[in-house]
mmCIF file with all atom_site columns, C-alpha atoms in Angstrom:
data_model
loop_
_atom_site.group_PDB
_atom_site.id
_atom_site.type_symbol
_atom_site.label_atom_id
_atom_site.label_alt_id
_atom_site.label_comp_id
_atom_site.label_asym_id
_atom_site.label_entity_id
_atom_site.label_seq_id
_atom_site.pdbx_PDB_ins_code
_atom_site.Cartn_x
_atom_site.Cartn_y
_atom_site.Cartn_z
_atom_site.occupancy
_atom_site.B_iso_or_equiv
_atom_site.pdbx_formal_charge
_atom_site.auth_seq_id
_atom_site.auth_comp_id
_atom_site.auth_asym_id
_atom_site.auth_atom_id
_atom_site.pdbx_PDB_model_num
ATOM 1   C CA . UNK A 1 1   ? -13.518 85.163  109.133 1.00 0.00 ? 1330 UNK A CA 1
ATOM 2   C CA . UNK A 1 2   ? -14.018 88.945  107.428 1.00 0.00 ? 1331 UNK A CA 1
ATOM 3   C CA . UNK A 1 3   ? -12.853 90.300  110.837 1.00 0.00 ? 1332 UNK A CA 1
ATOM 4   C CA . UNK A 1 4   ? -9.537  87.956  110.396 1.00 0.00 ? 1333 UNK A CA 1
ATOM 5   C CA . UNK A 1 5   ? -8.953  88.805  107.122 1.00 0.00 ? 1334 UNK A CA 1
ATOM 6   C CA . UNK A 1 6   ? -9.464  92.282  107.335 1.00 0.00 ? 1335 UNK A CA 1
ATOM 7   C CA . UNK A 1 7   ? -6.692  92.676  110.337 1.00 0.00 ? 1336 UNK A CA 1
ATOM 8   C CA . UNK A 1 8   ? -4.558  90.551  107.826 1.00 0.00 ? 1337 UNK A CA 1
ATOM 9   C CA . UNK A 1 9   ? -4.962  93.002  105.175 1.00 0.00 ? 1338 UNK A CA 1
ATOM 10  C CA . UNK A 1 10  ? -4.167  95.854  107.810 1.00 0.00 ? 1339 UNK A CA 1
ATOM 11  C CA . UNK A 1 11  ? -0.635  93.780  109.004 1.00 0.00 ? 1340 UNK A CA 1
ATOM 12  C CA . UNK A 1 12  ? 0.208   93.561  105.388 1.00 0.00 ? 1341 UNK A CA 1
ATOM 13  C CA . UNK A 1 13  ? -0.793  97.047  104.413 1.00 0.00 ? 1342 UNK A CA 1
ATOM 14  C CA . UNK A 1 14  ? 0.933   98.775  107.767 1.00 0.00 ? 1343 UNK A CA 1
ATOM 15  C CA . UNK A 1 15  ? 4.560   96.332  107.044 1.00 0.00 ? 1344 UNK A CA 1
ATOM 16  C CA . UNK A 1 16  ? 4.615   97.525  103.429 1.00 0.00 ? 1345 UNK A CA 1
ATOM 17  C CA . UNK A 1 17  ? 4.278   101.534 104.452 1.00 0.00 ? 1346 UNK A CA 1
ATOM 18  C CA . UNK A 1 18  ? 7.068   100.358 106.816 1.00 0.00 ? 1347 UNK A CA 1
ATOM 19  C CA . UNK A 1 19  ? 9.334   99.085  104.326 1.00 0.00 ? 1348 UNK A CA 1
ATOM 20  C CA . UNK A 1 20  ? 8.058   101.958 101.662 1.00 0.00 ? 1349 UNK A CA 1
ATOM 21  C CA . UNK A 1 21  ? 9.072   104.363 104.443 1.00 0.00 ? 1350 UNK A CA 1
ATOM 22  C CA . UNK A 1 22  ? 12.685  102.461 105.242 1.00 0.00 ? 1351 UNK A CA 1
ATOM 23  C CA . UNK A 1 23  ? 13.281  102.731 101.458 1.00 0.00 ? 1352 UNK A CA 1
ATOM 24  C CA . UNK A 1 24  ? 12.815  106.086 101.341 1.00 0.00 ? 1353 UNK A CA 1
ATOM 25  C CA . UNK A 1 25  ? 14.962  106.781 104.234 1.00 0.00 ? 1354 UNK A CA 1
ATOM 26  C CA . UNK A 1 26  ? 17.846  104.830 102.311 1.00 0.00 ? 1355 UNK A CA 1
ATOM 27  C CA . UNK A 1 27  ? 17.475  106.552 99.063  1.00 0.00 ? 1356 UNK A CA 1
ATOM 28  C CA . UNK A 1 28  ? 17.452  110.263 101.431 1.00 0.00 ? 1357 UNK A CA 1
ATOM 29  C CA . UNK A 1 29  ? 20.301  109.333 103.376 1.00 0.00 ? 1358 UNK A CA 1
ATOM 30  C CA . UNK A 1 30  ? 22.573  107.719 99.592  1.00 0.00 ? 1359 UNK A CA 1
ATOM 31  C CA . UNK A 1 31  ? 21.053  111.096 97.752  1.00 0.00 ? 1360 UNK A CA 1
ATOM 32  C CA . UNK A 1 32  ? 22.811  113.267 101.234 1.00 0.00 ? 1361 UNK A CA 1
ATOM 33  C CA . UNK A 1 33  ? 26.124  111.264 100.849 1.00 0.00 ? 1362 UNK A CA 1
ATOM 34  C CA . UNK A 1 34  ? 26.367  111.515 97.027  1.00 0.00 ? 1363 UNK A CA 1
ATOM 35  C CA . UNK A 1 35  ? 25.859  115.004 97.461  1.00 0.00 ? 1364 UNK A CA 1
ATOM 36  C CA . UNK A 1 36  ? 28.350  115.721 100.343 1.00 0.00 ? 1365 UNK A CA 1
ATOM 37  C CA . UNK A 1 37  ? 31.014  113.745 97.956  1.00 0.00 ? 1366 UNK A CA 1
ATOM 38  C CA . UNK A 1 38  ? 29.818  115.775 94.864  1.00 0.00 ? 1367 UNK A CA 1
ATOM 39  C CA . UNK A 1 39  ? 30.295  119.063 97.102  1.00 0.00 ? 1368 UNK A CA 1
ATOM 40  C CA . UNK A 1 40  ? 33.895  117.985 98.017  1.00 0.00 ? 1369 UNK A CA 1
ATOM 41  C CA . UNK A 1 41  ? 35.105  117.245 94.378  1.00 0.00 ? 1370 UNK A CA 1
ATOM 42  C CA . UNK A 1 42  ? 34.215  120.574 93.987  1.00 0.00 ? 1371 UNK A CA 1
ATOM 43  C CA . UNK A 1 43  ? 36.763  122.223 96.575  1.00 0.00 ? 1372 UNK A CA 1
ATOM 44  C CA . UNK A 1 44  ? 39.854  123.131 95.360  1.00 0.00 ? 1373 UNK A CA 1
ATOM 45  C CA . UNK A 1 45  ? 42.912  121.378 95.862  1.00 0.00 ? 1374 UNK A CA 1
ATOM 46  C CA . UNK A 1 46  ? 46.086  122.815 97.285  1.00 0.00 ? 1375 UNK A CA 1
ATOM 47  C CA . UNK A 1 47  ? 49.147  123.304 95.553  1.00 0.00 ? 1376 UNK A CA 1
ATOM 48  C CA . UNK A 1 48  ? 52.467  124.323 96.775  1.00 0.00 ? 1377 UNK A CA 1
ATOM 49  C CA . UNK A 1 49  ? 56.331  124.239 95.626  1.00 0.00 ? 1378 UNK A CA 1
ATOM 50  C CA . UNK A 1 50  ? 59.548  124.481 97.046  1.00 0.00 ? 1379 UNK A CA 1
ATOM 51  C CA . UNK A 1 51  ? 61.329  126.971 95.105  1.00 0.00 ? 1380 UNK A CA 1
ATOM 52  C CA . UNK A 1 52  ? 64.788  126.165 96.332  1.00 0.00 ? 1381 UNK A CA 1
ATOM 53  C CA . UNK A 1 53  ? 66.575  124.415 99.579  1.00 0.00 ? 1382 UNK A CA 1
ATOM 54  C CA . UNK A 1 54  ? 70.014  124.696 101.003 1.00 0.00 ? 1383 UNK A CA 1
ATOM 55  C CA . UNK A 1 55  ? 71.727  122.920 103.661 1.00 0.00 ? 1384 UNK A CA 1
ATOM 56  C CA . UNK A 1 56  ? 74.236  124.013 105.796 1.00 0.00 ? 1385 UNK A CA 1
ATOM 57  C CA . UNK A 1 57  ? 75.256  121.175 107.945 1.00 0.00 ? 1386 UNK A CA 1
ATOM 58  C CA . UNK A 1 58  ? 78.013  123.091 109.999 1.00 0.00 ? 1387 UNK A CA 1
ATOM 59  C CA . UNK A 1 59  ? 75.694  125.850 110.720 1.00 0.00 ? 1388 UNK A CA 1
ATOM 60  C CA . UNK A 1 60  ? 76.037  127.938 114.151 1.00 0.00 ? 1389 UNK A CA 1
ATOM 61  C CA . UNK A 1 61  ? 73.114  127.255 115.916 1.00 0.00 ? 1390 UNK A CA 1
ATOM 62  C CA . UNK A 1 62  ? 73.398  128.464 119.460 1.00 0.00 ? 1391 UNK A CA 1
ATOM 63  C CA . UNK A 1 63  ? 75.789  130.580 121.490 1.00 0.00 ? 1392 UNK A CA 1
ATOM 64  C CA . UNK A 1 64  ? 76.772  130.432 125.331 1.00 0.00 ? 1393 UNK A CA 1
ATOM 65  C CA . UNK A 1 65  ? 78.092  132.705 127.223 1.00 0.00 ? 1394 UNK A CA 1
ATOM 66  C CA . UNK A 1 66  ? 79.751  131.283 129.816 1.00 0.00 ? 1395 UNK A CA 1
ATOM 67  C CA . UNK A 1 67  ? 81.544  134.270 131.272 1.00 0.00 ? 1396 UNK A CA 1
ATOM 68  C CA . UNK A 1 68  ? 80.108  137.909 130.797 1.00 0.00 ? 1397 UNK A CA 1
ATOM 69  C CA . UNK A 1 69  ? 83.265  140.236 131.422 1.00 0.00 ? 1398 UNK A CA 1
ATOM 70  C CA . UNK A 1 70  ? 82.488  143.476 131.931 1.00 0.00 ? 1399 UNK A CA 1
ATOM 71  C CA . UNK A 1 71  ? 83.605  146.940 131.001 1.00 0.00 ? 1400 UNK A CA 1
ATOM 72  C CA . UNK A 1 72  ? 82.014  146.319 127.316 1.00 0.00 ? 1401 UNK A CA 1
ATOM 73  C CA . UNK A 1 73  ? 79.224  148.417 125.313 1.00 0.00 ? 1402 UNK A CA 1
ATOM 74  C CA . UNK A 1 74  ? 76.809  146.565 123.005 1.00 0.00 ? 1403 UNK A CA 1
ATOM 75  C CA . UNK A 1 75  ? 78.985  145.540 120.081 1.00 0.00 ? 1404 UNK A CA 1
ATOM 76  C CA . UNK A 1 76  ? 79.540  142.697 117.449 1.00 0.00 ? 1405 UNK A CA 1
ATOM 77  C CA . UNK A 1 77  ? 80.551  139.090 117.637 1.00 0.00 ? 1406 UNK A CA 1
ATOM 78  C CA . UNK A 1 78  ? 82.890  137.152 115.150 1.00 0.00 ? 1407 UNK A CA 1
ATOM 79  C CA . UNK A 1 79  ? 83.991  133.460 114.445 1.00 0.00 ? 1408 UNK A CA 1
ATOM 80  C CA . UNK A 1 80  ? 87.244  132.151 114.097 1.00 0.00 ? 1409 UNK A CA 1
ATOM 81  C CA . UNK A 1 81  ? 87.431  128.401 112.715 1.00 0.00 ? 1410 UNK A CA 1
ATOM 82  C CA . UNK A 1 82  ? 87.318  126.287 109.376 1.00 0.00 ? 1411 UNK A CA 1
ATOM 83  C CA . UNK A 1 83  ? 84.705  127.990 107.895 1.00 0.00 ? 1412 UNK A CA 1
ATOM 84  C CA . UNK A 1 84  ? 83.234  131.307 106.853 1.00 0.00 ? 1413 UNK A CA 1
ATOM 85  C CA . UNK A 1 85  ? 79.461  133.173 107.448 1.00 0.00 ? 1414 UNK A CA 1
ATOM 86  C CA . UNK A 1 86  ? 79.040  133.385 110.932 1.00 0.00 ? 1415 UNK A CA 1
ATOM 87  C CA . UNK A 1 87  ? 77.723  137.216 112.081 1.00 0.00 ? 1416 UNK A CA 1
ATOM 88  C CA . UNK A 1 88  ? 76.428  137.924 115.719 1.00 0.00 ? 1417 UNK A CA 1
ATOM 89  C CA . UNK A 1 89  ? 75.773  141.015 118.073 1.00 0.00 ? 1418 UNK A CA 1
ATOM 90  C CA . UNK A 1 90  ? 75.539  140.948 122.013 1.00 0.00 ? 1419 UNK A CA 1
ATOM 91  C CA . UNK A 1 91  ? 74.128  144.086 124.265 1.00 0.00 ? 1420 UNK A CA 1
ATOM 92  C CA . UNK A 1 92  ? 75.209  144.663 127.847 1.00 0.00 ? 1421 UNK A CA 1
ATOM 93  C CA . UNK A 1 93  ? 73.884  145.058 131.462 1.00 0.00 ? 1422 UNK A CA 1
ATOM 94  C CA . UNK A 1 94  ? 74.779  147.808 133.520 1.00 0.00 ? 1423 UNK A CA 1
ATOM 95  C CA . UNK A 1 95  ? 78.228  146.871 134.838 1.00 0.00 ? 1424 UNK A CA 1
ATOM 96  C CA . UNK A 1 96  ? 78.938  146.048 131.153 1.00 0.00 ? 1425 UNK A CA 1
ATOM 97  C CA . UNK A 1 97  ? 78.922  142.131 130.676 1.00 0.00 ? 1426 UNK A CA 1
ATOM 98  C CA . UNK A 1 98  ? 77.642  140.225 127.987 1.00 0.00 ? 1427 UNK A CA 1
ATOM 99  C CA . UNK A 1 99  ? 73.860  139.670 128.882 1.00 0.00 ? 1428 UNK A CA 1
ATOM 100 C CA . UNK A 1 100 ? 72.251  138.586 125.150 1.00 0.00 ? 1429 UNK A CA 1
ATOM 101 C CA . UNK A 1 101 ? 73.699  137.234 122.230 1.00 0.00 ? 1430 UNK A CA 1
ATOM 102 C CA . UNK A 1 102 ? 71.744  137.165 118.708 1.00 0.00 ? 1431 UNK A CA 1
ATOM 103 C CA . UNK A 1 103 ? 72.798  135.484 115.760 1.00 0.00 ? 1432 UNK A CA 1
ATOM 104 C CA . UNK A 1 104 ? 72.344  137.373 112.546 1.00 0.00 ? 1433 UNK A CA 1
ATOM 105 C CA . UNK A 1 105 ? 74.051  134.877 109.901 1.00 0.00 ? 1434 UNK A CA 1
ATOM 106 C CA . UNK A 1 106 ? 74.833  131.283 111.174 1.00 0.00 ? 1435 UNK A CA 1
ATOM 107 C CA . UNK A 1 107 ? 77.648  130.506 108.814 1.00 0.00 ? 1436 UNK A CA 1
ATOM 108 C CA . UNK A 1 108 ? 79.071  126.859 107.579 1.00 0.00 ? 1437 UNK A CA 1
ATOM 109 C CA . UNK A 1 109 ? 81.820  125.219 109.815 1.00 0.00 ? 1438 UNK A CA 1
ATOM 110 C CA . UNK A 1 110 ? 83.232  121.492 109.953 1.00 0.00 ? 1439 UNK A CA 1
ATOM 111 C CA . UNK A 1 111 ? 83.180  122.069 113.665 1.00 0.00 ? 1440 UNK A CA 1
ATOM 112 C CA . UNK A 1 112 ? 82.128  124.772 116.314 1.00 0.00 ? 1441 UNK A CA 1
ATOM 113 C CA . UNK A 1 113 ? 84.140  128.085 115.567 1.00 0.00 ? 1442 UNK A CA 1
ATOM 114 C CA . UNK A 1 114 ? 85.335  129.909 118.185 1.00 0.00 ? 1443 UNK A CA 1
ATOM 115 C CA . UNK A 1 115 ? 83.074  133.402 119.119 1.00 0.00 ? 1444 UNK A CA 1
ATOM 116 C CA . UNK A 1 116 ? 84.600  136.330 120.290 1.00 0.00 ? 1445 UNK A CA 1
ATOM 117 C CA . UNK A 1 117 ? 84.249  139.971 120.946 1.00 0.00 ? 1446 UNK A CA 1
ATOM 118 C CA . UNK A 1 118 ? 84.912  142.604 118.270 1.00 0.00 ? 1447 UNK A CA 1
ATOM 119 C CA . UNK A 1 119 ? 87.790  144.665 119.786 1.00 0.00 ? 1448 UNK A CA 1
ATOM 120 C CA . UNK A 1 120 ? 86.566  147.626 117.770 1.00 0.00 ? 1449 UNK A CA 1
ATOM 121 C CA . UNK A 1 121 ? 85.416  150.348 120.467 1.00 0.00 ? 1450 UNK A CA 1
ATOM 122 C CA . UNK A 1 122 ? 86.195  148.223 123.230 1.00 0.00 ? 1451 UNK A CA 1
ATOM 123 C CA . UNK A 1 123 ? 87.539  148.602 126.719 1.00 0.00 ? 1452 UNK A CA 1
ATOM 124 C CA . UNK A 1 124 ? 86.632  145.991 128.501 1.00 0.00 ? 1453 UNK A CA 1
ATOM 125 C CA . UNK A 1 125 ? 87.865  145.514 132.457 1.00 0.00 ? 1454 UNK A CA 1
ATOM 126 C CA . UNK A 1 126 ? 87.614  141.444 132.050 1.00 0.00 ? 1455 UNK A CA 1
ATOM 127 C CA . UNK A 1 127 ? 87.018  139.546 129.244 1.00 0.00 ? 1456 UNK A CA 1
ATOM 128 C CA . UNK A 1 128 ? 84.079  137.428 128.357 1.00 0.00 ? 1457 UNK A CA 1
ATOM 129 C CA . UNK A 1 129 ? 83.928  134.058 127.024 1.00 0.00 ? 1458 UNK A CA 1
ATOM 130 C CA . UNK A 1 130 ? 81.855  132.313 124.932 1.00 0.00 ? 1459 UNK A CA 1
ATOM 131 C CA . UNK A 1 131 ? 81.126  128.936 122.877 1.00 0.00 ? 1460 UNK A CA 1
ATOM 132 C CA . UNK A 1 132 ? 79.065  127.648 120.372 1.00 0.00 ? 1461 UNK A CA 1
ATOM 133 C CA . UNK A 1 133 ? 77.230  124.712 119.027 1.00 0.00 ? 1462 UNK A CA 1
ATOM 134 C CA . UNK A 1 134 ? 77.065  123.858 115.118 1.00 0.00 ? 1463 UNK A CA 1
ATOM 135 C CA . UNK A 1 135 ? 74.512  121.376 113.311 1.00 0.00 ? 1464 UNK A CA 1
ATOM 136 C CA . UNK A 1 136 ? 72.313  120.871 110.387 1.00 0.00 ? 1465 UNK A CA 1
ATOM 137 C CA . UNK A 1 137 ? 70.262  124.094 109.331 1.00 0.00 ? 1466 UNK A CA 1
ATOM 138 C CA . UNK A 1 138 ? 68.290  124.398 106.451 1.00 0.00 ? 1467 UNK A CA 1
ATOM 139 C CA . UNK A 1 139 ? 67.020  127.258 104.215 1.00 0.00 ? 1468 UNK A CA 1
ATOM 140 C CA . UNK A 1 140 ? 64.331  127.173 101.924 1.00 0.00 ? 1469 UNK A CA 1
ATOM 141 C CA . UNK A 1 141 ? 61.431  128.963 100.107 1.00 0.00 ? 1470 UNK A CA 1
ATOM 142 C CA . UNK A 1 142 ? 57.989  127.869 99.812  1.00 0.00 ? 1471 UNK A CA 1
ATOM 143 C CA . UNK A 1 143 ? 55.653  129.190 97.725  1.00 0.00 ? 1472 UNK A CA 1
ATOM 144 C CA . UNK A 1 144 ? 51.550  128.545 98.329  1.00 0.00 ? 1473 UNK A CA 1
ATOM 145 C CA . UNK A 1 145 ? 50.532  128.455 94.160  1.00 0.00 ? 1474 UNK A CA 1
ATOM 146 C CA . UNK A 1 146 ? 47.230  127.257 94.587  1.00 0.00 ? 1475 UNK A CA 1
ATOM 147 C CA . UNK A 1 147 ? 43.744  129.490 95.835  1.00 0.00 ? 1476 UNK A CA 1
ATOM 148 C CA . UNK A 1 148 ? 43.609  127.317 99.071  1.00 0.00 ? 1477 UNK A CA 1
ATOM 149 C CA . UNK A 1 149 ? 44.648  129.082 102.370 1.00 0.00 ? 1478 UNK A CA 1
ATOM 150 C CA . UNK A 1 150 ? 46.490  126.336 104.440 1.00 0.00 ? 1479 UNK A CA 1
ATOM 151 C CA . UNK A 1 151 ? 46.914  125.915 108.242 1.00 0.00 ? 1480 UNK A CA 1
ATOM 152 C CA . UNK A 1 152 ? 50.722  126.375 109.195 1.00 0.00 ? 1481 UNK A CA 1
ATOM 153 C CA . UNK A 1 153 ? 50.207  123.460 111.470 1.00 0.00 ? 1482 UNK A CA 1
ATOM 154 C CA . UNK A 1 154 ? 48.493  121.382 108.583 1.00 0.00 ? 1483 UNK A CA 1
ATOM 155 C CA . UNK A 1 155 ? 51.411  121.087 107.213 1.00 0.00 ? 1484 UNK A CA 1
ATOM 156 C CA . UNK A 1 156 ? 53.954  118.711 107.163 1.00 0.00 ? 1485 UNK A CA 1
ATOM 157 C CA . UNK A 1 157 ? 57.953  118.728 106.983 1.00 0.00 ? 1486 UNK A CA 1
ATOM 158 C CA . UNK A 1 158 ? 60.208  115.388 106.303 1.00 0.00 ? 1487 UNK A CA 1
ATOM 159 C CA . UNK A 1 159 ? 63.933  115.122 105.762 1.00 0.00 ? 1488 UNK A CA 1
ATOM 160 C CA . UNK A 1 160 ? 64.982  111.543 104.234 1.00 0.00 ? 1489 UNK A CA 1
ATOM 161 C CA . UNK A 1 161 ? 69.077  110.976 104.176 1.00 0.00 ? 1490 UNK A CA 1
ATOM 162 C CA . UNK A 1 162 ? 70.460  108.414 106.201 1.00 0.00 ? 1491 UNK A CA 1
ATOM 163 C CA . UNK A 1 163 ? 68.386  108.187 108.438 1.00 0.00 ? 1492 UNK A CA 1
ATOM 164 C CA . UNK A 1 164 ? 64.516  108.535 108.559 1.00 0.00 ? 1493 UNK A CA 1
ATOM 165 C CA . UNK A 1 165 ? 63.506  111.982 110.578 1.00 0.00 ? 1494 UNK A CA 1
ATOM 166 C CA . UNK A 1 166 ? 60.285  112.449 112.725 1.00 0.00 ? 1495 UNK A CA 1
ATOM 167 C CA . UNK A 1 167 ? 57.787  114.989 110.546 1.00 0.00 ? 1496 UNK A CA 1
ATOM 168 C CA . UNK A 1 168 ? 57.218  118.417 112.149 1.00 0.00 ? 1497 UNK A CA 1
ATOM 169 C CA . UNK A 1 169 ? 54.717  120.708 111.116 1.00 0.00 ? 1498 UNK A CA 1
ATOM 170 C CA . UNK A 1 170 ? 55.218  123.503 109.351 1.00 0.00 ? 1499 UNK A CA 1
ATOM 171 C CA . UNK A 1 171 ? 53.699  125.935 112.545 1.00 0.00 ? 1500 UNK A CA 1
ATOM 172 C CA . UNK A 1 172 ? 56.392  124.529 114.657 1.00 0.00 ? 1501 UNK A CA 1
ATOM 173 C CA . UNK A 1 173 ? 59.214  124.526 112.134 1.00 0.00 ? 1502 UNK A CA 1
ATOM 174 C CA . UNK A 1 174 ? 58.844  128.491 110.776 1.00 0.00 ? 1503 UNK A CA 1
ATOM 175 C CA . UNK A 1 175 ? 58.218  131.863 112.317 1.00 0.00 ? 1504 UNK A CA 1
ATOM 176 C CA . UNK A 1 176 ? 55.999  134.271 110.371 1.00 0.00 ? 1505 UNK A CA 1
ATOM 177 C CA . UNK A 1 177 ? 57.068  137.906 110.568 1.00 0.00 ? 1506 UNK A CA 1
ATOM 178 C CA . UNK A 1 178 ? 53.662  138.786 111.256 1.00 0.00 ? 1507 UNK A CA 1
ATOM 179 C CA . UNK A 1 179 ? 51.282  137.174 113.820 1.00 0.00 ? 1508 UNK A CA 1
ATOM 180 C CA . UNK A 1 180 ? 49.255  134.496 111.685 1.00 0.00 ? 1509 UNK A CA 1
ATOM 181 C CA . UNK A 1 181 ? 49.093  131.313 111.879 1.00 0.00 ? 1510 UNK A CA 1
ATOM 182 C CA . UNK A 1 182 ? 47.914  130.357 107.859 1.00 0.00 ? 1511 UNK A CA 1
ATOM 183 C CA . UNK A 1 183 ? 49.679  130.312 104.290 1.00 0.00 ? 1512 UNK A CA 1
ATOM 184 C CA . UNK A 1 184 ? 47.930  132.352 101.840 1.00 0.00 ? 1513 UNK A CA 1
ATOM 185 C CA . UNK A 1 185 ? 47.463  131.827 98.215  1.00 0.00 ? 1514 UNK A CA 1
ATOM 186 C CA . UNK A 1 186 ? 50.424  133.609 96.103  1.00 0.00 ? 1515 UNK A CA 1
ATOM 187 C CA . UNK A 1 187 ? 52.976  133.813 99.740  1.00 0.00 ? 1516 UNK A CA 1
ATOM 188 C CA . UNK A 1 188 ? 56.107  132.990 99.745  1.00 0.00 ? 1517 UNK A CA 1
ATOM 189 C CA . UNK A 1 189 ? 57.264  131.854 102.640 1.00 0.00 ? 1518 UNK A CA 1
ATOM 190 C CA . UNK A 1 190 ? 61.465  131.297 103.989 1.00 0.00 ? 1519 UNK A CA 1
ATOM 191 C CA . UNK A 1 191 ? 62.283  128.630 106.083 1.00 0.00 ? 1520 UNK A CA 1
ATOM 192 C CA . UNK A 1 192 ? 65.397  129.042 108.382 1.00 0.00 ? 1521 UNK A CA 1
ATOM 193 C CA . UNK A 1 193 ? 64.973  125.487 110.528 1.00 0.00 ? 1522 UNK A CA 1
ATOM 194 C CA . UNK A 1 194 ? 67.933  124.083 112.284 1.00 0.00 ? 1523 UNK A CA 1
ATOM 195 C CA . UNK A 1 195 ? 67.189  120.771 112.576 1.00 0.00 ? 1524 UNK A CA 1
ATOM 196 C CA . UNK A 1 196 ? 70.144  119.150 114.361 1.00 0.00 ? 1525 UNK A CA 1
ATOM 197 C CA . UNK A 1 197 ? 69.421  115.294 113.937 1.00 0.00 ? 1526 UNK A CA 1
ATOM 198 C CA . UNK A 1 198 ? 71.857  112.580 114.056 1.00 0.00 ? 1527 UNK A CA 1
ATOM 199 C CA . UNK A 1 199 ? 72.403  112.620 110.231 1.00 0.00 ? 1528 UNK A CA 1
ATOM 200 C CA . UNK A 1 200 ? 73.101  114.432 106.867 1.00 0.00 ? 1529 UNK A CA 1
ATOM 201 C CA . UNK A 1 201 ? 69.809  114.664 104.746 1.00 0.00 ? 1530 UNK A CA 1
ATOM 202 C CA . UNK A 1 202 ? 69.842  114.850 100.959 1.00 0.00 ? 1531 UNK A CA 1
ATOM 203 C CA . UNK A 1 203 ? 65.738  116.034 100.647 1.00 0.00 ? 1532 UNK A CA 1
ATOM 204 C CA . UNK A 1 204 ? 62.982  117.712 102.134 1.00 0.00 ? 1533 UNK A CA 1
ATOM 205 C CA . UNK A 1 205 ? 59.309  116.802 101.567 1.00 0.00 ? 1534 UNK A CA 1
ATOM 206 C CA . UNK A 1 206 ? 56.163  118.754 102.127 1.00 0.00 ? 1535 UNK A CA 1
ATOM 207 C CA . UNK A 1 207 ? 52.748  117.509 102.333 1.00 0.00 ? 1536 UNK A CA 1
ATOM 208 C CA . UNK A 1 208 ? 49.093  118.627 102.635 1.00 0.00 ? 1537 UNK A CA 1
ATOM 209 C CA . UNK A 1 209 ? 45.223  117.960 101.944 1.00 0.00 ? 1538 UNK A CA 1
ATOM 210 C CA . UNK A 1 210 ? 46.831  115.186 99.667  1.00 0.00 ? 1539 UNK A CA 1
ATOM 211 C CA . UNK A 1 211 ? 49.409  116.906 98.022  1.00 0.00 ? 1540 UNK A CA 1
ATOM 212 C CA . UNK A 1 212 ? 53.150  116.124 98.015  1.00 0.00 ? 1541 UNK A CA 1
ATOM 213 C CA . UNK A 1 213 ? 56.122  118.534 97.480  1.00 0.00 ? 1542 UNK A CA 1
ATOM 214 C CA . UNK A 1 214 ? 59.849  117.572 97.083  1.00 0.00 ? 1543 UNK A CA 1
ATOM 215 C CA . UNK A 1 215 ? 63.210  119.137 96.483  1.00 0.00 ? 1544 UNK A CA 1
ATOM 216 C CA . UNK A 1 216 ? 66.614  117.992 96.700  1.00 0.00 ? 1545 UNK A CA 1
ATOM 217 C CA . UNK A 1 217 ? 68.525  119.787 99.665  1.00 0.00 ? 1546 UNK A CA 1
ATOM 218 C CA . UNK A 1 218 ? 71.828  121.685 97.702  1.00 0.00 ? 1547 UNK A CA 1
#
């Protein structure tokens, strides 16, 4: 009978350090979450603004060649069509035919302008021709106000108009003029997107790490 009662007592003594040790546990592992949750509240918060926004919904946004002449030395390329803006320079290949184009200034246009050579200094033995596309391109500047450095590709562009338009990233939507792929506190950042969708937008949107950034699009 002793012999029973003393295993008893050793059952009931061993399930108690069990439960004393589970309980423990529980209280370490709430005490490691509170503190995790305490550590985050303490990280800053981004903050970010769009200073301005423009649209331009005639914008040049590509150029073709689509036949290179020859005969010609690098030179300039204007725009002739209802609108204004548009500035462009081509270089040659060796017989003298258009071989790149680059736009400098897309202009505004309520359809694709015509692009052709500035005569100025130029002989050419054939002419070249070339064509363009127009769509929506905008132009803003961003401005990083808070202390938090932020991932280009953390964050996020919208357009709202009449139509809804598929978010793109900011990594994918701007090219820094130096190699890096973050947006430090105090930077200022310009946006030059064409983003030819199927619509006119009237805003763009920017969000991050829970913050949300609007302006109207002038």
């Amino acid at each position: 009978m002793g012999a029973s009662v003393g295993v008893g007592a050793l059952v009931v003594g061993t399930s108690l350090l069990l439960v004393f040790a589970l309980a423990v546990q529980t209280l370490d592992n709430r005490l490691d979450t509170s503190l995790e949750i305490i550590d985050d509240a303490g990280d800053p918060l981004p903050s970010f603004q769009i200073d301005d926004a423009t649209l331009w919904e005639g914008a040049v946004l590509s150029i073709s060649v689509n036949s290179n002449g020859s005969g010609y030395v690098d030179g300039t390329l204007i725009a002739t069509g209802a609108g204004s803006g548009f500035s462009g320079t081509f270089t040659v290949d060796a017989a003298g035919g258009i071989d790149t184009v680059t736009i400098t200034n897309r202009g505004n246009y309520s359809s694709p302008p015509t692009i052709s050579v500035d005569a100025s200094g130029q002989s050419p033995t054939s002419t070249a021709t070339l064509s363009s596309t127009t769509g929506n391109h905008i132009y803003a500047n961003l401005t990083n106000t808070g202390s938090v450095t932020l991932p280009l590709r953390e964050v996020w562009l919208f357009l709202d108009g009449g139509t809804s338009q598929t978010p793109t990233n900011l990594g994918s939507a701007y090219t820094p003029t130096i190699s890096s792929t973050n947006w430090y506190p105090g930077e200022t950042i310009s946006l030059d997107w064409s983003e030819n969708g199927p619509t006119s937008y009237t805003r763009i949107s920017m969000t991050a790490g829970g913050l949300t950034a609007a302006h109207t699009l002038e």
